[in-house]
Each structure stands twice: as structure tokens, then as C-alpha cells.
Short mmCIF file of C-alpha atoms in Angstrom, two decimals:
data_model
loop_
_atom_site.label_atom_id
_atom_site.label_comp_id
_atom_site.label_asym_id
_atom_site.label_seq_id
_atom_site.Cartn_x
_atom_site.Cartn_y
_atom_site.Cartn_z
CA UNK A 228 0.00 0.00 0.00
CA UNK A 229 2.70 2.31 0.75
CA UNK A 230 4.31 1.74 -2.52
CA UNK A 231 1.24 2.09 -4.36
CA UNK A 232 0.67 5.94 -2.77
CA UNK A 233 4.01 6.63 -3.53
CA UNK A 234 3.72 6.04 -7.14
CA UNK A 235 0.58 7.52 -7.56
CA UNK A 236 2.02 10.81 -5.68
CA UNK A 237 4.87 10.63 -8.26
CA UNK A 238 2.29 11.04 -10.97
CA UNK A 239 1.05 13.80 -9.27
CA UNK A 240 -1.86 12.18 -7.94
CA UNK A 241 -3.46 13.41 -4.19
CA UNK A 242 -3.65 10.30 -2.29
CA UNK A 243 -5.03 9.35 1.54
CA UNK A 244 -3.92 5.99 3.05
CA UNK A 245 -6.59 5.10 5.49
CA UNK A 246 -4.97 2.58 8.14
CA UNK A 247 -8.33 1.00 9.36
CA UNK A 248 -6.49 -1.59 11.72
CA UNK A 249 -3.29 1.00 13.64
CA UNK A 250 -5.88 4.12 13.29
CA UNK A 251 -8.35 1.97 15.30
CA UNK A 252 -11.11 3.55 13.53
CA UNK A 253 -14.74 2.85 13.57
CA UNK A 254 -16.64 2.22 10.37
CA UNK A 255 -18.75 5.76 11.72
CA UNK A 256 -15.26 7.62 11.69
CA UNK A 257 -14.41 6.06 8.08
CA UNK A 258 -17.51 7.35 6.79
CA UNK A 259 -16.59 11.09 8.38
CA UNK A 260 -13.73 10.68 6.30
CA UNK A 261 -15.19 9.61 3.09
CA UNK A 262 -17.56 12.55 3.03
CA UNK A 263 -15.51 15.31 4.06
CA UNK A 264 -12.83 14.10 1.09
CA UNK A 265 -15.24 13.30 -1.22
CA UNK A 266 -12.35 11.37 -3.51
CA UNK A 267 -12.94 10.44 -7.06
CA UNK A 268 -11.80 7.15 -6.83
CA UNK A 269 -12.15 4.71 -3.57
CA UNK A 270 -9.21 1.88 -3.59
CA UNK A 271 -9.66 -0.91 -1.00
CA UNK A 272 -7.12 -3.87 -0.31
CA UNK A 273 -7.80 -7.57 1.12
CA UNK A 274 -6.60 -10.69 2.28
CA UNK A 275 -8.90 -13.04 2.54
CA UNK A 276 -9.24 -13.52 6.41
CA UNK A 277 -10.64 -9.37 6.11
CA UNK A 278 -12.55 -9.80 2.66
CA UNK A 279 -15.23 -9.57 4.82
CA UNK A 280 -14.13 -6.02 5.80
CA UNK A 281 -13.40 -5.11 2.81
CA UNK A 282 -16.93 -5.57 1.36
CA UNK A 283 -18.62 -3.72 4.14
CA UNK A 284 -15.90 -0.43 3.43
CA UNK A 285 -17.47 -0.85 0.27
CA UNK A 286 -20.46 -1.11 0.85
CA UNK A 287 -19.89 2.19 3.36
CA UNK A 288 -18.58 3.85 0.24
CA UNK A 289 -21.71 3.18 -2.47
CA UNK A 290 -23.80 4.49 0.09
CA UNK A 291 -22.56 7.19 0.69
CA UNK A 292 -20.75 8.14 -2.64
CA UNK A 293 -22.91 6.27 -4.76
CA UNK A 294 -21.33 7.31 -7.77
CA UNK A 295 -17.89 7.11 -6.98
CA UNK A 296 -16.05 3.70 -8.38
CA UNK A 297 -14.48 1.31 -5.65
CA UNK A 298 -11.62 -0.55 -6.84
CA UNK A 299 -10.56 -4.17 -5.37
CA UNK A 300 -6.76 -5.20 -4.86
CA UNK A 301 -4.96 -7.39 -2.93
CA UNK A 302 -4.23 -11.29 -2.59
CA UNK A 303 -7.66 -12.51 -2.52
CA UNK A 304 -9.29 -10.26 -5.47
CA UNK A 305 -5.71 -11.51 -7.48
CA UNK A 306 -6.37 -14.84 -7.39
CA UNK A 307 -10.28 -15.13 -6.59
CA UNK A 308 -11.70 -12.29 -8.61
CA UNK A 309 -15.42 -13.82 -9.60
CA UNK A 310 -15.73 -14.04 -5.52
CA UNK A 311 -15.13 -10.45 -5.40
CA UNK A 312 -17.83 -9.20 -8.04
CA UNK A 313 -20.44 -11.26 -6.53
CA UNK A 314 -20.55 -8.18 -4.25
CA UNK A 315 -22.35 -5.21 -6.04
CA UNK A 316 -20.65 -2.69 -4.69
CA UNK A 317 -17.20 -3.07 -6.33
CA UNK A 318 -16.70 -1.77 -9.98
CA UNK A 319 -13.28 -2.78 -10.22
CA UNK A 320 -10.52 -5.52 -9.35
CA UNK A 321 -6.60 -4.81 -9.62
CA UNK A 322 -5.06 -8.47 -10.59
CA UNK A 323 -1.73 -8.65 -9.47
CA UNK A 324 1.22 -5.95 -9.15
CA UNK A 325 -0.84 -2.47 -8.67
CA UNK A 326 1.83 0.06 -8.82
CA UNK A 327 1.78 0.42 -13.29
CA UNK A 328 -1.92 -1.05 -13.00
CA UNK A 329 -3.20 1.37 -11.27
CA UNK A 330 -0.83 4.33 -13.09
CA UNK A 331 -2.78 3.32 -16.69
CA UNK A 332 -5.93 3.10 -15.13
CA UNK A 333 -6.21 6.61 -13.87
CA UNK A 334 -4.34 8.31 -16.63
CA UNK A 335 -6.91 6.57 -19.35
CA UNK A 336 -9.50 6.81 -17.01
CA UNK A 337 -11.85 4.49 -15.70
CA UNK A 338 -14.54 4.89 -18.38
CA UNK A 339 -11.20 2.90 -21.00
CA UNK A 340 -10.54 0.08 -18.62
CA UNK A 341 -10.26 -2.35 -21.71
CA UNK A 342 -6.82 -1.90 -22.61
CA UNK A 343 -5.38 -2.16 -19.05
CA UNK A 344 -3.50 -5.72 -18.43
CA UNK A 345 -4.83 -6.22 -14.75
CA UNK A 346 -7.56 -4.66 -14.72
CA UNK A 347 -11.06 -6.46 -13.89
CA UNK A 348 -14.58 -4.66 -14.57
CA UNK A 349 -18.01 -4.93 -14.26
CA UNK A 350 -19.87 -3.39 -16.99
CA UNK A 351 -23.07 -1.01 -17.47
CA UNK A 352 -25.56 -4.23 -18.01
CA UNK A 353 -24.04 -6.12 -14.61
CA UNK A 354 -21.52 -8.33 -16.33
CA UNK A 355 -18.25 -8.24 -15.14
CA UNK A 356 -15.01 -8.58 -17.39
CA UNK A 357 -12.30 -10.82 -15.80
CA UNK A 358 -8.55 -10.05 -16.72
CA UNK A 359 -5.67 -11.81 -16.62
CA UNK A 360 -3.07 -10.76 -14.01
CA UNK A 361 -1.10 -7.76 -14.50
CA UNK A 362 2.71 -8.58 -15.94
CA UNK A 363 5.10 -8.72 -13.00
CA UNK A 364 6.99 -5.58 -12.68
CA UNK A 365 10.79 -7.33 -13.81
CA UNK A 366 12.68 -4.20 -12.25
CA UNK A 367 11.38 -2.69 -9.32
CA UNK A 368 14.30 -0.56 -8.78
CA UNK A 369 12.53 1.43 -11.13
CA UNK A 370 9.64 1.74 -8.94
CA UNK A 371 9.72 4.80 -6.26
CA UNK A 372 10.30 3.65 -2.60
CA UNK A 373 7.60 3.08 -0.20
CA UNK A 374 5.88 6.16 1.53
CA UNK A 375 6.12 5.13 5.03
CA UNK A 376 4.61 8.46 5.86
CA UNK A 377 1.36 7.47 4.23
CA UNK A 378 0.78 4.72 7.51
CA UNK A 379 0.94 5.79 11.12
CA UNK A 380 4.54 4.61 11.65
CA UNK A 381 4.84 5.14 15.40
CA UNK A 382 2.09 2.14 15.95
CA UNK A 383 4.08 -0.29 13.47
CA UNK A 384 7.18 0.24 15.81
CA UNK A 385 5.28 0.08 18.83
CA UNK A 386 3.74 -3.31 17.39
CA UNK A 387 7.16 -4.78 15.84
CA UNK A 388 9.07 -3.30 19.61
CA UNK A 389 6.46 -5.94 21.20
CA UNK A 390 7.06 -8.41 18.89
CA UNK A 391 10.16 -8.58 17.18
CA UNK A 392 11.82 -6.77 20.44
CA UNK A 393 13.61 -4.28 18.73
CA UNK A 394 12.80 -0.84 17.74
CA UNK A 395 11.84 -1.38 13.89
CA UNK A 396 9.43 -1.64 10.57
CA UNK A 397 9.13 -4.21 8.01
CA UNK A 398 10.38 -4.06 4.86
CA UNK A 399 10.24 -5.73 1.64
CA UNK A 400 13.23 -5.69 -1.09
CA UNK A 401 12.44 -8.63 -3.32
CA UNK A 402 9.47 -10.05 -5.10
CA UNK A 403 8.24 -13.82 -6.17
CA UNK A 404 9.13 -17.21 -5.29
CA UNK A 405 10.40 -19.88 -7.43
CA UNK A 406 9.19 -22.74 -5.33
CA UNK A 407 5.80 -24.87 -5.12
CA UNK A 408 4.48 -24.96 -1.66
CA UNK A 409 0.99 -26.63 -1.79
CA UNK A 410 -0.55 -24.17 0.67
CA UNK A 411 1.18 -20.83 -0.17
CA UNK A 412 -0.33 -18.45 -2.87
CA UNK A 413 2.78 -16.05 -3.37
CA UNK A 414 3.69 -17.35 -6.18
CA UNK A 415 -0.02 -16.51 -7.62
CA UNK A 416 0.41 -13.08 -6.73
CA UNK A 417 3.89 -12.22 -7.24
CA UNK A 418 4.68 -14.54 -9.67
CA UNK A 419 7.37 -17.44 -9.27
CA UNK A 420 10.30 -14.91 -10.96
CA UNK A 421 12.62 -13.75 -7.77
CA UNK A 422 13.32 -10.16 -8.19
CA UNK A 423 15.11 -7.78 -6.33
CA UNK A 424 15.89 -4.46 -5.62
CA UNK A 425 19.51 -3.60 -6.30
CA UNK A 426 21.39 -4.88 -3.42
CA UNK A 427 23.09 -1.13 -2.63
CA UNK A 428 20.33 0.58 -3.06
CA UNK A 429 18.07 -1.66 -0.45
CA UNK A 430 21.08 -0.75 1.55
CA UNK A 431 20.61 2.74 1.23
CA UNK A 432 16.67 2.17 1.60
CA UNK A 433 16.90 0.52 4.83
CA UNK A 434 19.61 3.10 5.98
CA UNK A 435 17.43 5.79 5.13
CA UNK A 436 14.18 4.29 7.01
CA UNK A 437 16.44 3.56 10.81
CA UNK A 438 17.15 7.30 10.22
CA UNK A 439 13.75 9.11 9.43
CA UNK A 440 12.13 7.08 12.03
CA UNK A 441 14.97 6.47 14.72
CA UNK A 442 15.00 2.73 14.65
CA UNK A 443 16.89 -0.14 15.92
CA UNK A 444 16.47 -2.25 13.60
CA UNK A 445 14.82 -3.54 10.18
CA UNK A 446 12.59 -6.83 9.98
CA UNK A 447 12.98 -7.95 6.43
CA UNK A 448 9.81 -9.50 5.40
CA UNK A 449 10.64 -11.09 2.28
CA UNK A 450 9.71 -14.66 1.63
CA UNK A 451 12.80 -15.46 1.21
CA UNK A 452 15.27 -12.58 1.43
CA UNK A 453 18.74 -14.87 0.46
CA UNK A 454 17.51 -16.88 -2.51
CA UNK A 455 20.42 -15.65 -4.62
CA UNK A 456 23.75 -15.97 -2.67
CA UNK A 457 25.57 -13.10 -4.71
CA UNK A 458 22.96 -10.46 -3.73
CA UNK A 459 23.23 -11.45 -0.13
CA UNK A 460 26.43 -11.48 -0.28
CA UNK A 461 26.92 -7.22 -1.82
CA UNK A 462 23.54 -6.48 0.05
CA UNK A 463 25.75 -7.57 3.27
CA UNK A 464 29.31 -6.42 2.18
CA UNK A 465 27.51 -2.98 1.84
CA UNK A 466 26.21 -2.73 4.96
CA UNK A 467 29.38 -3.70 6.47
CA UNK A 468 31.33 -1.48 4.57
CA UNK A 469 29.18 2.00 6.00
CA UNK A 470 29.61 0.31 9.42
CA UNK A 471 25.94 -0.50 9.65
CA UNK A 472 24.79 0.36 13.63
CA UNK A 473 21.61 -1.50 12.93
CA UNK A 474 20.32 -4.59 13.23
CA UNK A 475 17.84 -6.89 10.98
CA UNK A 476 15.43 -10.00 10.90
CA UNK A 477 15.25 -12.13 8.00
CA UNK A 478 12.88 -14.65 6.73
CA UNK A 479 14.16 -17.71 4.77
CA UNK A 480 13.53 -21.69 3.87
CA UNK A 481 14.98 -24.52 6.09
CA UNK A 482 17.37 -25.30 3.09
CA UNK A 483 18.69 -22.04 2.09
CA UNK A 484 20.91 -21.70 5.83
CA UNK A 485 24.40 -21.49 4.08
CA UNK A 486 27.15 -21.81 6.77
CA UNK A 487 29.37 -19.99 4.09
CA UNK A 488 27.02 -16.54 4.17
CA UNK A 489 25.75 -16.80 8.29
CA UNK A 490 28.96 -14.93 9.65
CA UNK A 491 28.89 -12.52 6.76
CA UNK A 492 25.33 -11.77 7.84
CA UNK A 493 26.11 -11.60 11.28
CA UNK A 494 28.75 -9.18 10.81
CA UNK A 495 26.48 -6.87 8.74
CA UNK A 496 23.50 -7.19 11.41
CA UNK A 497 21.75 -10.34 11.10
CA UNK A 498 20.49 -11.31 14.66
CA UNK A 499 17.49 -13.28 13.79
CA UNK A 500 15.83 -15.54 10.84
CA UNK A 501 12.37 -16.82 10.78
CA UNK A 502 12.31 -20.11 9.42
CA UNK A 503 9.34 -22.05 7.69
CA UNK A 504 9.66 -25.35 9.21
CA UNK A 505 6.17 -25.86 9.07
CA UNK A 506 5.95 -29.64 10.73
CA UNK A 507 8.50 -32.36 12.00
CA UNK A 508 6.28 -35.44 9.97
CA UNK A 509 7.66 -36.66 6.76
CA UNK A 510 4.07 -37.14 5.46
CA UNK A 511 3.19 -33.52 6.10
CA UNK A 512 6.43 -32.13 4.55
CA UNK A 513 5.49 -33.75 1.55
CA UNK A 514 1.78 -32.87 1.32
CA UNK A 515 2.90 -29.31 1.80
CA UNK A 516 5.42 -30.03 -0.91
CA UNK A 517 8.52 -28.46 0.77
CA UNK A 518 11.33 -30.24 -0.47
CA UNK A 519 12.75 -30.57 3.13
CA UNK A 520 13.48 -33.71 5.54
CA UNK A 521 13.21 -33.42 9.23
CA UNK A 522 17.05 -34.16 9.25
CA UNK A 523 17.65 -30.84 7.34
CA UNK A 524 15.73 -29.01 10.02
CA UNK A 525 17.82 -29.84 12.78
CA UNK A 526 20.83 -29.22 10.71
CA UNK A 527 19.99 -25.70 9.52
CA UNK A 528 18.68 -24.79 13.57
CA UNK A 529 22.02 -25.99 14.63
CA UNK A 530 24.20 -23.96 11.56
CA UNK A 531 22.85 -21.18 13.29
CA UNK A 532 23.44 -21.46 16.63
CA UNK A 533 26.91 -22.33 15.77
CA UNK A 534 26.84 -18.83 13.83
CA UNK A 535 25.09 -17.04 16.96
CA UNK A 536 21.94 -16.04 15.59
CA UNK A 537 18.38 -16.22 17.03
CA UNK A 538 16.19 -18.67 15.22
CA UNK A 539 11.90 -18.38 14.91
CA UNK A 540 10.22 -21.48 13.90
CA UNK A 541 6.67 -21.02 12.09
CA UNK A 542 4.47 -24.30 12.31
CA UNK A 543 1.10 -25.90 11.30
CA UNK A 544 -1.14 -28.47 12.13
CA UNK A 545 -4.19 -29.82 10.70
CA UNK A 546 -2.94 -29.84 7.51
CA UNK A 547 -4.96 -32.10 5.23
CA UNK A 548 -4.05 -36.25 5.87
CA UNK A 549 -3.03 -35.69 9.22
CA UNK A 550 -3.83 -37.41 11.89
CA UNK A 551 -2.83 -37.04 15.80
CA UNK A 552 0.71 -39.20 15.34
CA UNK A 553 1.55 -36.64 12.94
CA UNK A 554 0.95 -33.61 15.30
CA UNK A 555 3.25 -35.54 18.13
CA UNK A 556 5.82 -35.70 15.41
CA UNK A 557 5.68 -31.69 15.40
CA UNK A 558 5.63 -31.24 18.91
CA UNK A 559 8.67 -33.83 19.33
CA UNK A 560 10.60 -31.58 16.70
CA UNK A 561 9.44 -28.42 18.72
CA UNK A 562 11.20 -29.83 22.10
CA UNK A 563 14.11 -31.27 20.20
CA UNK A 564 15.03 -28.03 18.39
CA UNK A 565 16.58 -25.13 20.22
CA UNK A 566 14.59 -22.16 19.07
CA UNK A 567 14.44 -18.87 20.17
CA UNK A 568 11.02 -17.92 19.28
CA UNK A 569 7.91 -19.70 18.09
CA UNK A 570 4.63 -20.00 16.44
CA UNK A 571 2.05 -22.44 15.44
CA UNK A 572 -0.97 -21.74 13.27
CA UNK A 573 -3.98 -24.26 12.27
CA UNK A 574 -3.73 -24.89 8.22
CA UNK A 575 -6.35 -22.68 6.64
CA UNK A 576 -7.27 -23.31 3.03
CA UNK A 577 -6.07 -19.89 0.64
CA UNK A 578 -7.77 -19.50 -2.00
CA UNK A 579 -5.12 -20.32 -5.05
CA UNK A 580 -2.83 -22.37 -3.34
CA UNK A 581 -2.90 -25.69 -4.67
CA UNK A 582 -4.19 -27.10 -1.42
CA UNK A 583 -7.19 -25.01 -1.59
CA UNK A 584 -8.07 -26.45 -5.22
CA UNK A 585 -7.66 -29.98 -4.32
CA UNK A 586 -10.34 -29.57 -1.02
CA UNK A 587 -12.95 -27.35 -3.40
CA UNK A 588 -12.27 -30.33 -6.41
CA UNK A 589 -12.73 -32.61 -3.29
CA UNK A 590 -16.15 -31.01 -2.72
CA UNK A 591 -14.94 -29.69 0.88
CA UNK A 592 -14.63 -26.38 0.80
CA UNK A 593 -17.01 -24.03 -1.86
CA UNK A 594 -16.32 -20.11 -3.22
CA UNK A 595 -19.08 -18.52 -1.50
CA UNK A 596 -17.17 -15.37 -0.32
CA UNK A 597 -19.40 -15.35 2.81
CA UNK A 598 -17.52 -18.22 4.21
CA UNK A 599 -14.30 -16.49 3.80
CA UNK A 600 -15.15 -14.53 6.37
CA UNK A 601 -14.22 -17.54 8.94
CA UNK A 602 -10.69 -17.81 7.47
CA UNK A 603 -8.22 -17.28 10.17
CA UNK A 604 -5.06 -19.03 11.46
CA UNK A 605 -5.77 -18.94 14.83
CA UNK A 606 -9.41 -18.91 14.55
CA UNK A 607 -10.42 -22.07 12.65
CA UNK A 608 -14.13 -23.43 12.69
CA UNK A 609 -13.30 -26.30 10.37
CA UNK A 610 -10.75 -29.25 10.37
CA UNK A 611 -9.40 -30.49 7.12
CA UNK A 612 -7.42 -33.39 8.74
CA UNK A 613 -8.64 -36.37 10.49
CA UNK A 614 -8.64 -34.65 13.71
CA UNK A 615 -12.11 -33.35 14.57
CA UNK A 616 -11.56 -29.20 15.27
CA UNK A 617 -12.16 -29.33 18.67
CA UNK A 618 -9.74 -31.36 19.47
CA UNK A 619 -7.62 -29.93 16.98
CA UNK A 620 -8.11 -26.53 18.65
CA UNK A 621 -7.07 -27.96 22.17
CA UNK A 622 -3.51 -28.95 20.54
CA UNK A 623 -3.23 -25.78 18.97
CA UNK A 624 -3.63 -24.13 22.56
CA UNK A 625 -1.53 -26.45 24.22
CA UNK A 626 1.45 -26.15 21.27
CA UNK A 627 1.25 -22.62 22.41
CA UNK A 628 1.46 -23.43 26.30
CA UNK A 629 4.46 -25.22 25.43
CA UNK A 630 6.32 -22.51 23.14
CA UNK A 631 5.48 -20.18 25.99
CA UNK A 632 7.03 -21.89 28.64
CA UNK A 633 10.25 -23.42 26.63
CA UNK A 634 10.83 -19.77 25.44
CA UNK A 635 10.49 -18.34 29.07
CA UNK A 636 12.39 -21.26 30.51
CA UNK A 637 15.26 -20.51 28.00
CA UNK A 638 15.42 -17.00 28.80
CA UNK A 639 15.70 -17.54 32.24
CA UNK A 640 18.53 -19.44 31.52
#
């Protein structure tokens, strides 16, 4: 979002970023806003856990600015469109990359959509027009850097402080992933090309950003920031070289911990990486498709121990085919490895993930958008394993008793 005002202020466009969720506002105060601007064009984004949200902002909008178009972005209107028109109140969907999308669209104007790559419609007699996605962006160098200053930054570093536990914001210098993961949809909406900022220049970005905002620290929240060992290796020599006083978080795959990079890292600032470990059975690696072995797990926690870096393990359960034994598996793994920090979520079915298609071709799961609404990771009112929910739920709770007390245990260490 804060790329896409950025680019549209470059154009010389007058843009408002309304921060619904760190604003704490009310749908009441929203519509305050919405009259008193009075803007021509009403841009929403959505996941789908808040698609839900999104359609009553919407709504909010038509009724109040009935004739101003709302436009649909985001990961769930990318790769779930139809679900999105089935609500009346949005006129148009963004597919994809917004920033050149959304450039064409208001330069031609919204009464020309036709010739916009991207760009979904519905038309006068109530059909809608689906697109195909936008064309990645290949350079996004090119593209001008986030406007921080559009979002109320103090509440992100308040939220990452509590967190992360350093002083910090997120940021995000690379695009796509190469690799399949059954139950991921990145690769739908940023394509399966890696691309990357120029390795100095996120430097200089993330230099920049610990000034303006008097930070600590940067959480990198790529999906995998070191895919390509020659960036990582100039994006670190860089920050070595202007004696980098900051620190920063990484995320990264269970087989992509290089011993040969860690204390090049270190030295530039690394001091923690979030790793997708996802579950300690064999059968559940698989079914998630990825490409790792239990074995490698413990070898890549241990690399960087050795190297002195904090490690955060993300898990799963209830992912579909398992059963209880499969769970224990995880938890074993959990009290075997010697993490720092984690988490545990209950497997929730994205729309375009591979997963997702297999349960709806399955007949378990349908596209009415109205049961998006219960889509959470935390908050799950449906099992897709062989574990019925409620009893699926009670091991999620407990998995989180037990990161709870081996973290505080090993910090009072």
C-alpha cells in the first residue's frame, strides 16, 4: 500500500492511506472521512481472512458516494476475482502488481478500462469482465520507494518493539518465489520470478528508514530474502562497509541456511531468521510439498546457533491427511530443536494455493465469499485433517502453552 501511494504521488496524484487496523477507527469515523474528502476514486485492499471487511468499506462507500467507483486489490481479489464481483458494490478488481496497474488506469480513465493488463470490470448491463493478471513488474528498482509516511509509523514500531523486540518496521526488497508450496499463494500473486531491488540501493533504503524514524532495527519481510547468494552477499558487504549500527530480521527456507554466508550476515546485522519449518512429519512435509526432511531441520537450527543467531520457527497443524501421530511428530521436533522464538498456526485453506483447489475439487470447501469470512489461522471453525476441530483446537492451545514456557524457561537461563 505504501508503494502504491508513492507512485501515484509521483504522478502527481493526491492520495489518503486510510490505516483501518493501527488508526483503530470505527466504520462511523471512516464514513466522516469519506464525506468530508469526497475522492474520485475509492481503492480498498484484502486478504482473505478481512474480505469480509473489505466488502462492508465498500459497501460504506456506495452508500454514501454512490457514484464514486471502488476498486478491489490485494491477494484474494488476485487470485479469486469472480468471488469479489459477486458483491455489487465493487466496480473494479486490480489483478496482481498495482503500482503500473493502477498508473494506466487513472491516466486513461476508468470509463477505458479495456486496454489495461490487470484490470477487472463490471460493466453497465451487470456483467463483469475478468482479466488476466497484470505482468510482473521485472525491475522494481525502477519503482519509487515506499511512503512510510502514508501509515501511522509510530504504531508499526510500537507493534514490531512488542514483537520482534527491537525498535523497527518491516520491509520488503524482493518479489516472487520460485518454489511450489501446496498451501502458499505467493507465487499466484507475485509470480514465481525472484526479483530484487539492487542490493546497494536496499542498503541505502533501509539506511534511510532507521534514520527518518529512529530505529533499531529492520525486519525484512521477504519470503525469502537470500535466494540468490551473490545479492546477499553485496547487500551484506555494503552494509558492512558504512559500518551498519543496525540490526535486521530475515525470513528464509529450512534449506537455504548457508554456513558460508551466516557470519557474513552476522557481521552486517543479522540477529534473527524466521524459518518455515512448518511440521517435524515426513508425510506432512510432503503434502505441503517443501522439499525438506526433518534431518535438514535440525541441521539448519544448529548452523545457526553455531553462527550465533536467534532462530523463529513457524508451524502448522491440521494440515490435510493428518492425523494425531503426525501432530506428536511436530511437537517432538518443537522440544528437540533449540529455538528462540515460536509460532504455530492451524492450516487454513487460501484460495489459489494448490491445497485449496484440491479440497474445493474434493467437494470440501465451496467459493461462496461469505464463508471467507471464517478464514483465520488462529481462529479455525473447520478441520481439514482427520482430527475433529475441537480437538484440533485444544492442541493448537496447548502447542502454544508449550512454546510459551520453553521460550520463558530458555530465557531464564
Amino acid at each position: 500500500m505504501a508503494s502504491l501511494s508513492a507512485n501515484l504521488k509521483h504522478d502527481g496524484h493526491t492520495v489518503r492511506l486510510i490505516d483501518l487496523q493501527a488508526e483503530t477507527l470505527s466504520q462511523k469515523a471512516l464514513g466522516t472521512i469519506l464525506s468530508k474528502e469526497s475522492p474520485d476514486i475509492v481503492g480498498i485492499t484484502a486478504m482473505t481472512p478481512t474480505l469480509g471487511m473489505a466488502f462492508d468499506i465498500a459497501q460504506l462507500s456506495k452508500s454514501l458516494l454512490p457514484k464514486v467507483p471502488v476498486v478491489f486489490g490485494g491477494v484474494h481479489p488476485t487470485v479469486s476475482p469472480e468471488s469479489v464481483f459477486e458483491h455489487t458494490s465493487v466496480d473494479f478488481i486490480v489483478r496482481g502488481e498495482g503500482e503500473e496497474v493502477l498508473r494506466l488506469l487513472f491516466k486513461q480513465g476508468i470509463d477505458n478500462p479495456e486496454n489495461i493488463p490487470g484490470v477487472c470490470w463490471r460493466q453497465d448491463d451487470g456483467t463483469c469482465v475478468i482479466a488476466e493478471k497484470a505482468p510482473l513488474i521485472k525491475d522494481i528498482t525502477k519503482l519509487v520507494p515506499p511512503d512510510y509516511t502514508s501509515f501511522p509509523v509510530e504504531r508499526y514500531v510500537e507493534y514490531i518493539r512488542d514483537l520482534r523486540g527491537i525498535r523497527g518496521i518491516s520491509m520488503i526488497v524482493t518479489r516472487g518465489c520460485p518454489y511450489q508450496c501446496s498451501f502458499c499463494t505467493v507465487k499466484e500473486t507475485m509470480g514465481t520470478l525472484w526479483r530484487r531491488l539492487d542490493p546497494t540501493y536496499a542498503v541505502e533504503l533501509m539506511l534511510k528508514l532507521c534514520t527518518d524514524f529512529d530505529l533499531e532495527g529492520i525486519w525484512f519481510k521477504d519470503s525469502i530474502f537470500n535466494f540468490s547468494f551473490d545479492w546477499t552477499k553485496t547487500f551484506a558487504q555494503a552494509l558492512i562497509a558504512q559500518k551498519n549500527p543496525y540490526q535486521f530480521q530475515i525470513n528464509t527456507r529450512v534449506d537455504l541456511v548457508r554456513q558460508e554466508e551466516l557470519s557474513l550476515l552476522k557481521e552486517a546485522g543479522l540477529r534473527q531468521v524466521d524459518l518455515g519449518i512448518e511440521s517435524g512429519s515426513s508425510k506432512s512435509l510432503q503434502k505441503l510439498k517443501k522439499n525438506i526432511t526433518r534431518d535438514q531441520i535440525v541441521v539448519s537450527v544448529k548452523l545457526l546457533k553455531r553462527a550465533g543467531i536467534q532462530i523463529s520457527g513457524f508451524f502448522m497443524i491440521g494440515i490435510p491427511g493428518e492425523t494425531e501421530e503426525d501432530v506428536a511428530e511436530t511437537i517432538s521436533l518443537v522440544k528437540e530443536l533449540d529455538l528462540d522464538r515460536a509460532s504455530v498456526s492451524i492450516y487454513t485453506p487460501l484460495p489459489g494455493s494448490e491445497l485449496y483447489n484440491q479440497l474445493f475439487l474434493e467437494g470440501r470447501i465451496t467459493n461462496d465469499p461469505n464463508a471467507f469470512v471464517y478464514h483465520h489461522f488462529t481462529e479455525a471453525q473447520e478441520s481439514f485433517c482427520d482430527i475433529p476441530i475441537e480437538r484440533l483446537k485444544n492442541i493448537y492451545e496447548g502447542m502454544n502453552r508449550l512454546f510459551c514456557n520453553k521460550i520463558f524457561t530458555k530465557n531464564q537461563r
